[in-house]
């Protein structure tokens, strides 16, 4: 799984990065990849993936987020996508714990003191599993009614270091998952 | 996903429960299931699943463990099995955190203060994903050289309550994973 | 498999209900579902699924039909879709037989006395199997040259009761199919 | 789908024909096949596929049956196996109806006047879908407590003609299912 | 696998033939098929499949080519598509060798004396594997900077005979591949 | 894809190396792998994979062969296995051509001047694609009636160099196949 941390510029997330081969088209990353970048979030209606959001006409936005775009080509299945997403979210909570931050994970949402730190979606394209995770840098520009929190409020000010540490953690987790899947015999 | 907590008796784990349809054959549980039970652990060579263990002639044993046997029929793939396993292990760590216990997860192993609390394996049969997780109740009867710890040392003495709480937590996690997989549209 | 009988209003079928997640988007039904509703049928060219119809420029229409929209997420394969469709059509014939009506099934078509009672299509989206079945309430508004028949001509005047009875029958059939698939061991 | 009607000799069914490649090993039939033969039925415990039967220690036997062994290689999935099985059973009922016999199908069982005419099982091997259907020629030698009926009691005395007619009907059904699966476009 | 050699007219290739069911929509070919035709090649940007070409803004064109459009429905996977493509290219080299022409295959490209004879792409639609191969009849109208060669320069002037011979060779190869896949038992 | 050339010792092939995880169990190679070794060949009846051989009671043996054992975990399908096998055989022919040897490939067999140089089988285990290829070093000890030839007769005396060159060629071919599968967009 290739890891790319985009450090030199901001990329605003409008939802289109959830499409297949985004990492290859934009960065030449072939195969499984994680791209971590920073920018605002404002998902266009036509790019919304969660049909519940569409039905409720939810807004998905935030002024400043760390974004993770994951694409896995090993095989294509929505239940696998959803499982992988929850595992990566759990991993992020574990890294936050190393920062001394106590989180609560509810499925694919991360809360700190009852406040929402993250958004996430997992789905499939016809060729890949695609996952987006966004973590608030600051709790600004979020939809009305959402009680949000960001990394700064939690004392994480070196955002680039956070991007790198979490990026590496997710890649290591996936590599471990894959390695383990290869060293077991099947059972009757 | 059906949940069965075996309360009335001990079941010693020799590795054969990792085979397909064990829960249906023994308890009549049809479809996805989690059976939680308590008993010793001593995996017979011919039931060992981790080929690394076989190559190193590792022993897998403990005098008293809480065991989780999970079978998922949705689809059959070793990478999915491995991902699901890590997620369930992460969930167990989250429940332990509710008990006030700080854990460290390394892939599918749970450590507390550098001591090993658990064992686990995930694989496939031709019809299902199968996962075994074992958590030491006491750190007795483990292989030489393994620095182990058990629930009792961690202050968890109501083992049955622990079995129930963790059992429900894993089932809820899986149900959330599955529900989320159904409510997203696919992407281009 | 969730069953929804739409009783309070008519829904005209233009073919768009064959798309994935139609039942979730419109009725909040998550996962496998069958929606039974009543309305006219007039499939737009761009929604036609049978390429043979497209090649022959067939019209697919009827003034008043009972419609069944089925979506199955268990796995995605056109041969499975086609098999499931034929089974559901056979089941509908069996229910009609309980009404005292002798039918002839030709693949996915139901005939009574050589007259066409139904239309049907089965296909896949990238996430699901989708099946549409339409049964004429009256043989009106059908394409020229088609010798059609409807439920009224067959003496079935309580259409709502028919919708309910057939809807339940299809759901029971699928549940039986699924249950049976879980209780068999694999063979060498 | 190749069809072979074994006319020249009896083959007793002990359950081993449910294994993969039985038709190729014994008759040189390559790929999808249906073999129809006649003989007694007495399934050995170690060949039983229905775990419910194993748990209840059911006997599966009959003195004289028409047997159908189906193997499909298109893809391997227990839900597909179970669906295909029910469709073939429904087809057999339709052929029986042409003989003037009114049947009741309950899942994969055929009843006539409340008496059991058939047995069936559907499962997978690692390479194929396998289905066995057995139809009593005479209701003799069946397990105690089973109220059985046979073809003779129903007035079907030309068993070979029945084998041929039903064999062809199943093959035609499968070919239609497959053909239809190829002529539909996928939907969004 | 059906083979169609289009002899009576030219078909210019603009890339749209790579879509699913092209052979069925245009020629009524149901299921696996190979259509061989002759015409110019000029792939529109919106039909380009190789993302590397899109990124580099490559042109894909030639004035006169023999085209092969292959569609396989057996199962849908990009790695299988890519493997099949390389095998068919290797087969074309073997046929060229029968003409006395020494080729060099580099993945999916055919070279003669260091000059490029062919283009090719393999991908999937949601229902099928799709492969396009184009072989220059003359090295005219190719993109600047490409050192191309054509069948005429190699002494193959009876293009129709070449279309037939190679078309039959590819179909035979696929049929052999499929047959062999059916006659092997699975292993532990 | 990992490549291991066993240089320091001979390994006689009795067919058991065709089982899953042979390379991991014996050499610690995790994931996709190719092991090239040298030794006699004498396949035990119970290890025979080609059912045609079993039916005809063919012998599979040779005194001295170069063996290739390939295991691919990407996905498990007999048609993919058979395709990959033919491609690797074609690749071996291309390498032999670099040695100046003109071969004829018939499916998975290599002939030189009408004499058989190789044997091969491709199948699946429940977790992997498995392929064996054997190339005669000398045409000795082969079954009666087989007109065989070996590398020595063809002038290839540096067998170890041949093992390395062909081993690397197969790995490069697979890597190219895989890389290409990742850089194409899907089509409608």
mmCIF file with all atom_site columns, N, CA and C in Angstrom, chain E residues 119-151:
data_model
loop_
_atom_site.group_PDB
_atom_site.id
_atom_site.type_symbol
_atom_site.label_atom_id
_atom_site.label_alt_id
_atom_site.label_comp_id
_atom_site.label_asym_id
_atom_site.label_entity_id
_atom_site.label_seq_id
_atom_site.pdbx_PDB_ins_code
_atom_site.Cartn_x
_atom_site.Cartn_y
_atom_site.Cartn_z
_atom_site.occupancy
_atom_site.B_iso_or_equiv
_atom_site.pdbx_formal_charge
_atom_site.auth_seq_id
_atom_site.auth_comp_id
_atom_site.auth_asym_id
_atom_site.auth_atom_id
_atom_site.pdbx_PDB_model_num
ATOM 1  N N  . UNK E 1 119 ? -1.566  -2.353 -30.937 1.00 0.00 ? 119 UNK E N  1
ATOM 2  C CA . UNK E 1 119 ? -1.991  -1.698 -29.698 1.00 0.00 ? 119 UNK E CA 1
ATOM 3  C C  . UNK E 1 119 ? -2.974  -2.637 -29.010 1.00 0.00 ? 119 UNK E C  1
ATOM 4  N N  . UNK E 1 120 ? -3.161  -2.441 -27.713 1.00 0.00 ? 120 UNK E N  1
ATOM 5  C CA . UNK E 1 120 ? -4.134  -3.312 -27.025 1.00 0.00 ? 120 UNK E CA 1
ATOM 6  C C  . UNK E 1 120 ? -4.513  -2.730 -25.676 1.00 0.00 ? 120 UNK E C  1
ATOM 7  N N  . UNK E 1 121 ? -5.706  -3.056 -25.241 1.00 0.00 ? 121 UNK E N  1
ATOM 8  C CA . UNK E 1 121 ? -6.173  -2.677 -23.908 1.00 0.00 ? 121 UNK E CA 1
ATOM 9  C C  . UNK E 1 121 ? -7.074  -3.786 -23.384 1.00 0.00 ? 121 UNK E C  1
ATOM 10 N N  . UNK E 1 122 ? -7.026  -4.000 -22.068 1.00 0.00 ? 122 UNK E N  1
ATOM 11 C CA . UNK E 1 122 ? -7.906  -4.988 -21.431 1.00 0.00 ? 122 UNK E CA 1
ATOM 12 C C  . UNK E 1 122 ? -8.472  -4.375 -20.181 1.00 0.00 ? 122 UNK E C  1
ATOM 13 N N  . UNK E 1 123 ? -9.765  -4.513 -19.992 1.00 0.00 ? 123 UNK E N  1
ATOM 14 C CA . UNK E 1 123 ? -10.391 -3.963 -18.791 1.00 0.00 ? 123 UNK E CA 1
ATOM 15 C C  . UNK E 1 123 ? -11.658 -4.738 -18.485 1.00 0.00 ? 123 UNK E C  1
ATOM 16 N N  . UNK E 1 124 ? -12.441 -4.227 -17.549 1.00 0.00 ? 124 UNK E N  1
ATOM 17 C CA . UNK E 1 124 ? -13.714 -4.872 -17.229 1.00 0.00 ? 124 UNK E CA 1
ATOM 18 C C  . UNK E 1 124 ? -14.855 -3.866 -17.324 1.00 0.00 ? 124 UNK E C  1
ATOM 19 N N  . UNK E 1 125 ? -16.003 -4.367 -17.682 1.00 0.00 ? 125 UNK E N  1
ATOM 20 C CA . UNK E 1 125 ? -17.261 -3.669 -17.432 1.00 0.00 ? 125 UNK E CA 1
ATOM 21 C C  . UNK E 1 125 ? -17.877 -4.344 -16.210 1.00 0.00 ? 125 UNK E C  1
ATOM 22 N N  . UNK E 1 126 ? -18.968 -3.826 -15.674 1.00 0.00 ? 126 UNK E N  1
ATOM 23 C CA . UNK E 1 126 ? -19.571 -4.508 -14.522 1.00 0.00 ? 126 UNK E CA 1
ATOM 24 C C  . UNK E 1 126 ? -20.083 -5.925 -14.808 1.00 0.00 ? 126 UNK E C  1
ATOM 25 N N  . UNK E 1 127 ? -20.165 -6.303 -16.083 1.00 0.00 ? 127 UNK E N  1
ATOM 26 C CA . UNK E 1 127 ? -20.635 -7.654 -16.393 1.00 0.00 ? 127 UNK E CA 1
ATOM 27 C C  . UNK E 1 127 ? -19.660 -8.519 -17.178 1.00 0.00 ? 127 UNK E C  1
ATOM 28 N N  . UNK E 1 128 ? -18.518 -7.953 -17.607 1.00 0.00 ? 128 UNK E N  1
ATOM 29 C CA . UNK E 1 128 ? -17.665 -8.723 -18.517 1.00 0.00 ? 128 UNK E CA 1
ATOM 30 C C  . UNK E 1 128 ? -16.224 -8.238 -18.534 1.00 0.00 ? 128 UNK E C  1
ATOM 31 N N  . UNK E 1 129 ? -15.380 -9.110 -19.065 1.00 0.00 ? 129 UNK E N  1
ATOM 32 C CA . UNK E 1 129 ? -14.015 -8.747 -19.430 1.00 0.00 ? 129 UNK E CA 1
ATOM 33 C C  . UNK E 1 129 ? -14.046 -8.251 -20.872 1.00 0.00 ? 129 UNK E C  1
ATOM 34 N N  . UNK E 1 130 ? -13.385 -7.140 -21.138 1.00 0.00 ? 130 UNK E N  1
ATOM 35 C CA . UNK E 1 130 ? -13.346 -6.604 -22.499 1.00 0.00 ? 130 UNK E CA 1
ATOM 36 C C  . UNK E 1 130 ? -11.890 -6.368 -22.930 1.00 0.00 ? 130 UNK E C  1
ATOM 37 N N  . UNK E 1 131 ? -11.576 -6.832 -24.126 1.00 0.00 ? 131 UNK E N  1
ATOM 38 C CA . UNK E 1 131 ? -10.223 -6.665 -24.656 1.00 0.00 ? 131 UNK E CA 1
ATOM 39 C C  . UNK E 1 131 ? -10.300 -6.116 -26.078 1.00 0.00 ? 131 UNK E C  1
ATOM 40 N N  . UNK E 1 132 ? -9.467  -5.145 -26.353 1.00 0.00 ? 132 UNK E N  1
ATOM 41 C CA . UNK E 1 132 ? -9.301  -4.686 -27.730 1.00 0.00 ? 132 UNK E CA 1
ATOM 42 C C  . UNK E 1 132 ? -7.854  -4.897 -28.148 1.00 0.00 ? 132 UNK E C  1
ATOM 43 N N  . UNK E 1 133 ? -7.678  -5.464 -29.325 1.00 0.00 ? 133 UNK E N  1
ATOM 44 C CA . UNK E 1 133 ? -6.356  -5.559 -29.934 1.00 0.00 ? 133 UNK E CA 1
ATOM 45 C C  . UNK E 1 133 ? -6.460  -4.967 -31.330 1.00 0.00 ? 133 UNK E C  1
ATOM 46 N N  . UNK E 1 134 ? -5.492  -4.156 -31.688 1.00 0.00 ? 134 UNK E N  1
ATOM 47 C CA . UNK E 1 134 ? -5.452  -3.603 -33.045 1.00 0.00 ? 134 UNK E CA 1
ATOM 48 C C  . UNK E 1 134 ? -4.089  -3.873 -33.657 1.00 0.00 ? 134 UNK E C  1
ATOM 49 N N  . UNK E 1 135 ? -4.085  -4.356 -34.891 1.00 0.00 ? 135 UNK E N  1
ATOM 50 C CA . UNK E 1 135 ? -2.824  -4.634 -35.590 1.00 0.00 ? 135 UNK E CA 1
ATOM 51 C C  . UNK E 1 135 ? -2.771  -3.780 -36.854 1.00 0.00 ? 135 UNK E C  1
ATOM 52 N N  . UNK E 1 136 ? -1.690  -3.021 -36.979 1.00 0.00 ? 136 UNK E N  1
ATOM 53 C CA . UNK E 1 136 ? -1.552  -2.157 -38.159 1.00 0.00 ? 136 UNK E CA 1
ATOM 54 C C  . UNK E 1 136 ? -1.540  -2.966 -39.452 1.00 0.00 ? 136 UNK E C  1
ATOM 55 N N  . UNK E 1 137 ? -2.373  -2.560 -40.407 1.00 0.00 ? 137 UNK E N  1
ATOM 56 C CA . UNK E 1 137 ? -2.250  -3.111 -41.746 1.00 0.00 ? 137 UNK E CA 1
ATOM 57 C C  . UNK E 1 137 ? -1.138  -2.350 -42.462 1.00 0.00 ? 137 UNK E C  1
ATOM 58 N N  . UNK E 1 138 ? -1.178  -1.055 -42.283 1.00 0.00 ? 138 UNK E N  1
ATOM 59 C CA . UNK E 1 138 ? -0.056  -0.240 -42.750 1.00 0.00 ? 138 UNK E CA 1
ATOM 60 C C  . UNK E 1 138 ? 0.333   0.724  -41.642 1.00 0.00 ? 138 UNK E C  1
ATOM 61 N N  . UNK E 1 139 ? 1.604   1.084  -41.605 1.00 0.00 ? 139 UNK E N  1
ATOM 62 C CA . UNK E 1 139 ? 2.087   1.958  -40.549 1.00 0.00 ? 139 UNK E CA 1
ATOM 63 C C  . UNK E 1 139 ? 1.840   3.412  -40.934 1.00 0.00 ? 139 UNK E C  1
ATOM 64 N N  . UNK E 1 140 ? 0.594   3.752  -41.136 1.00 0.00 ? 140 UNK E N  1
ATOM 65 C CA . UNK E 1 140 ? 0.257   5.123  -41.522 1.00 0.00 ? 140 UNK E CA 1
ATOM 66 C C  . UNK E 1 140 ? -0.721  5.732  -40.532 1.00 0.00 ? 140 UNK E C  1
ATOM 67 N N  . UNK E 1 141 ? -0.570  6.994  -40.316 1.00 0.00 ? 141 UNK E N  1
ATOM 68 C CA . UNK E 1 141 ? -1.524  7.691  -39.449 1.00 0.00 ? 141 UNK E CA 1
ATOM 69 C C  . UNK E 1 141 ? -1.322  7.401  -37.985 1.00 0.00 ? 141 UNK E C  1
ATOM 70 N N  . UNK E 1 142 ? -0.160  6.877  -37.658 1.00 0.00 ? 142 UNK E N  1
ATOM 71 C CA . UNK E 1 142 ? 0.117   6.590  -36.241 1.00 0.00 ? 142 UNK E CA 1
ATOM 72 C C  . UNK E 1 142 ? 0.644   7.870  -35.579 1.00 0.00 ? 142 UNK E C  1
ATOM 73 N N  . UNK E 1 143 ? 0.586   7.907  -34.243 1.00 0.00 ? 143 UNK E N  1
ATOM 74 C CA . UNK E 1 143 ? 1.044   9.119  -33.545 1.00 0.00 ? 143 UNK E CA 1
ATOM 75 C C  . UNK E 1 143 ? 2.504   9.418  -33.838 1.00 0.00 ? 143 UNK E C  1
ATOM 76 N N  . UNK E 1 144 ? 2.838   10.696 -33.851 1.00 0.00 ? 144 UNK E N  1
ATOM 77 C CA . UNK E 1 144 ? 4.228   11.106 -34.043 1.00 0.00 ? 144 UNK E CA 1
ATOM 78 C C  . UNK E 1 144 ? 5.122   10.471 -32.993 1.00 0.00 ? 144 UNK E C  1
ATOM 79 N N  . UNK E 1 145 ? 6.283   10.070 -33.414 1.00 0.00 ? 145 UNK E N  1
ATOM 80 C CA . UNK E 1 145 ? 7.243   9.527  -32.443 1.00 0.00 ? 145 UNK E CA 1
ATOM 81 C C  . UNK E 1 145 ? 7.126   8.026  -32.271 1.00 0.00 ? 145 UNK E C  1
ATOM 82 N N  . UNK E 1 146 ? 6.041   7.454  -32.797 1.00 0.00 ? 146 UNK E N  1
ATOM 83 C CA . UNK E 1 146 ? 5.898   5.999  -32.712 1.00 0.00 ? 146 UNK E CA 1
ATOM 84 C C  . UNK E 1 146 ? 6.490   5.375  -33.971 1.00 0.00 ? 146 UNK E C  1
ATOM 85 N N  . UNK E 1 147 ? 7.441   4.498  -33.791 1.00 0.00 ? 147 UNK E N  1
ATOM 86 C CA . UNK E 1 147 ? 8.073   3.811  -34.921 1.00 0.00 ? 147 UNK E CA 1
ATOM 87 C C  . UNK E 1 147 ? 7.266   2.535  -35.195 1.00 0.00 ? 147 UNK E C  1
ATOM 88 N N  . UNK E 1 148 ? 6.349   2.633  -36.143 1.00 0.00 ? 148 UNK E N  1
ATOM 89 C CA . UNK E 1 148 ? 5.379   1.553  -36.327 1.00 0.00 ? 148 UNK E CA 1
ATOM 90 C C  . UNK E 1 148 ? 5.680   0.725  -37.564 1.00 0.00 ? 148 UNK E C  1
ATOM 91 N N  . UNK E 1 149 ? 5.038   -0.424 -37.604 1.00 0.00 ? 149 UNK E N  1
ATOM 92 C CA . UNK E 1 149 ? 5.133   -1.294 -38.765 1.00 0.00 ? 149 UNK E CA 1
ATOM 93 C C  . UNK E 1 149 ? 3.753   -1.921 -38.987 1.00 0.00 ? 149 UNK E C  1
ATOM 94 N N  . UNK E 1 150 ? 3.519   -2.396 -40.218 1.00 0.00 ? 150 UNK E N  1
ATOM 95 C CA . UNK E 1 150 ? 2.210   -2.971 -40.515 1.00 0.00 ? 150 UNK E CA 1
ATOM 96 C C  . UNK E 1 150 ? 2.333   -4.315 -41.208 1.00 0.00 ? 150 UNK E C  1
ATOM 97 N N  . UNK E 1 151 ? 1.200   -4.999 -41.323 1.00 0.00 ? 151 UNK E N  1
ATOM 98 C CA . UNK E 1 151 ? 1.191   -6.329 -41.931 1.00 0.00 ? 151 UNK E CA 1
ATOM 99 C C  . UNK E 1 151 ? 1.754   -6.314 -43.357 1.00 0.00 ? 151 UNK E C  1
#
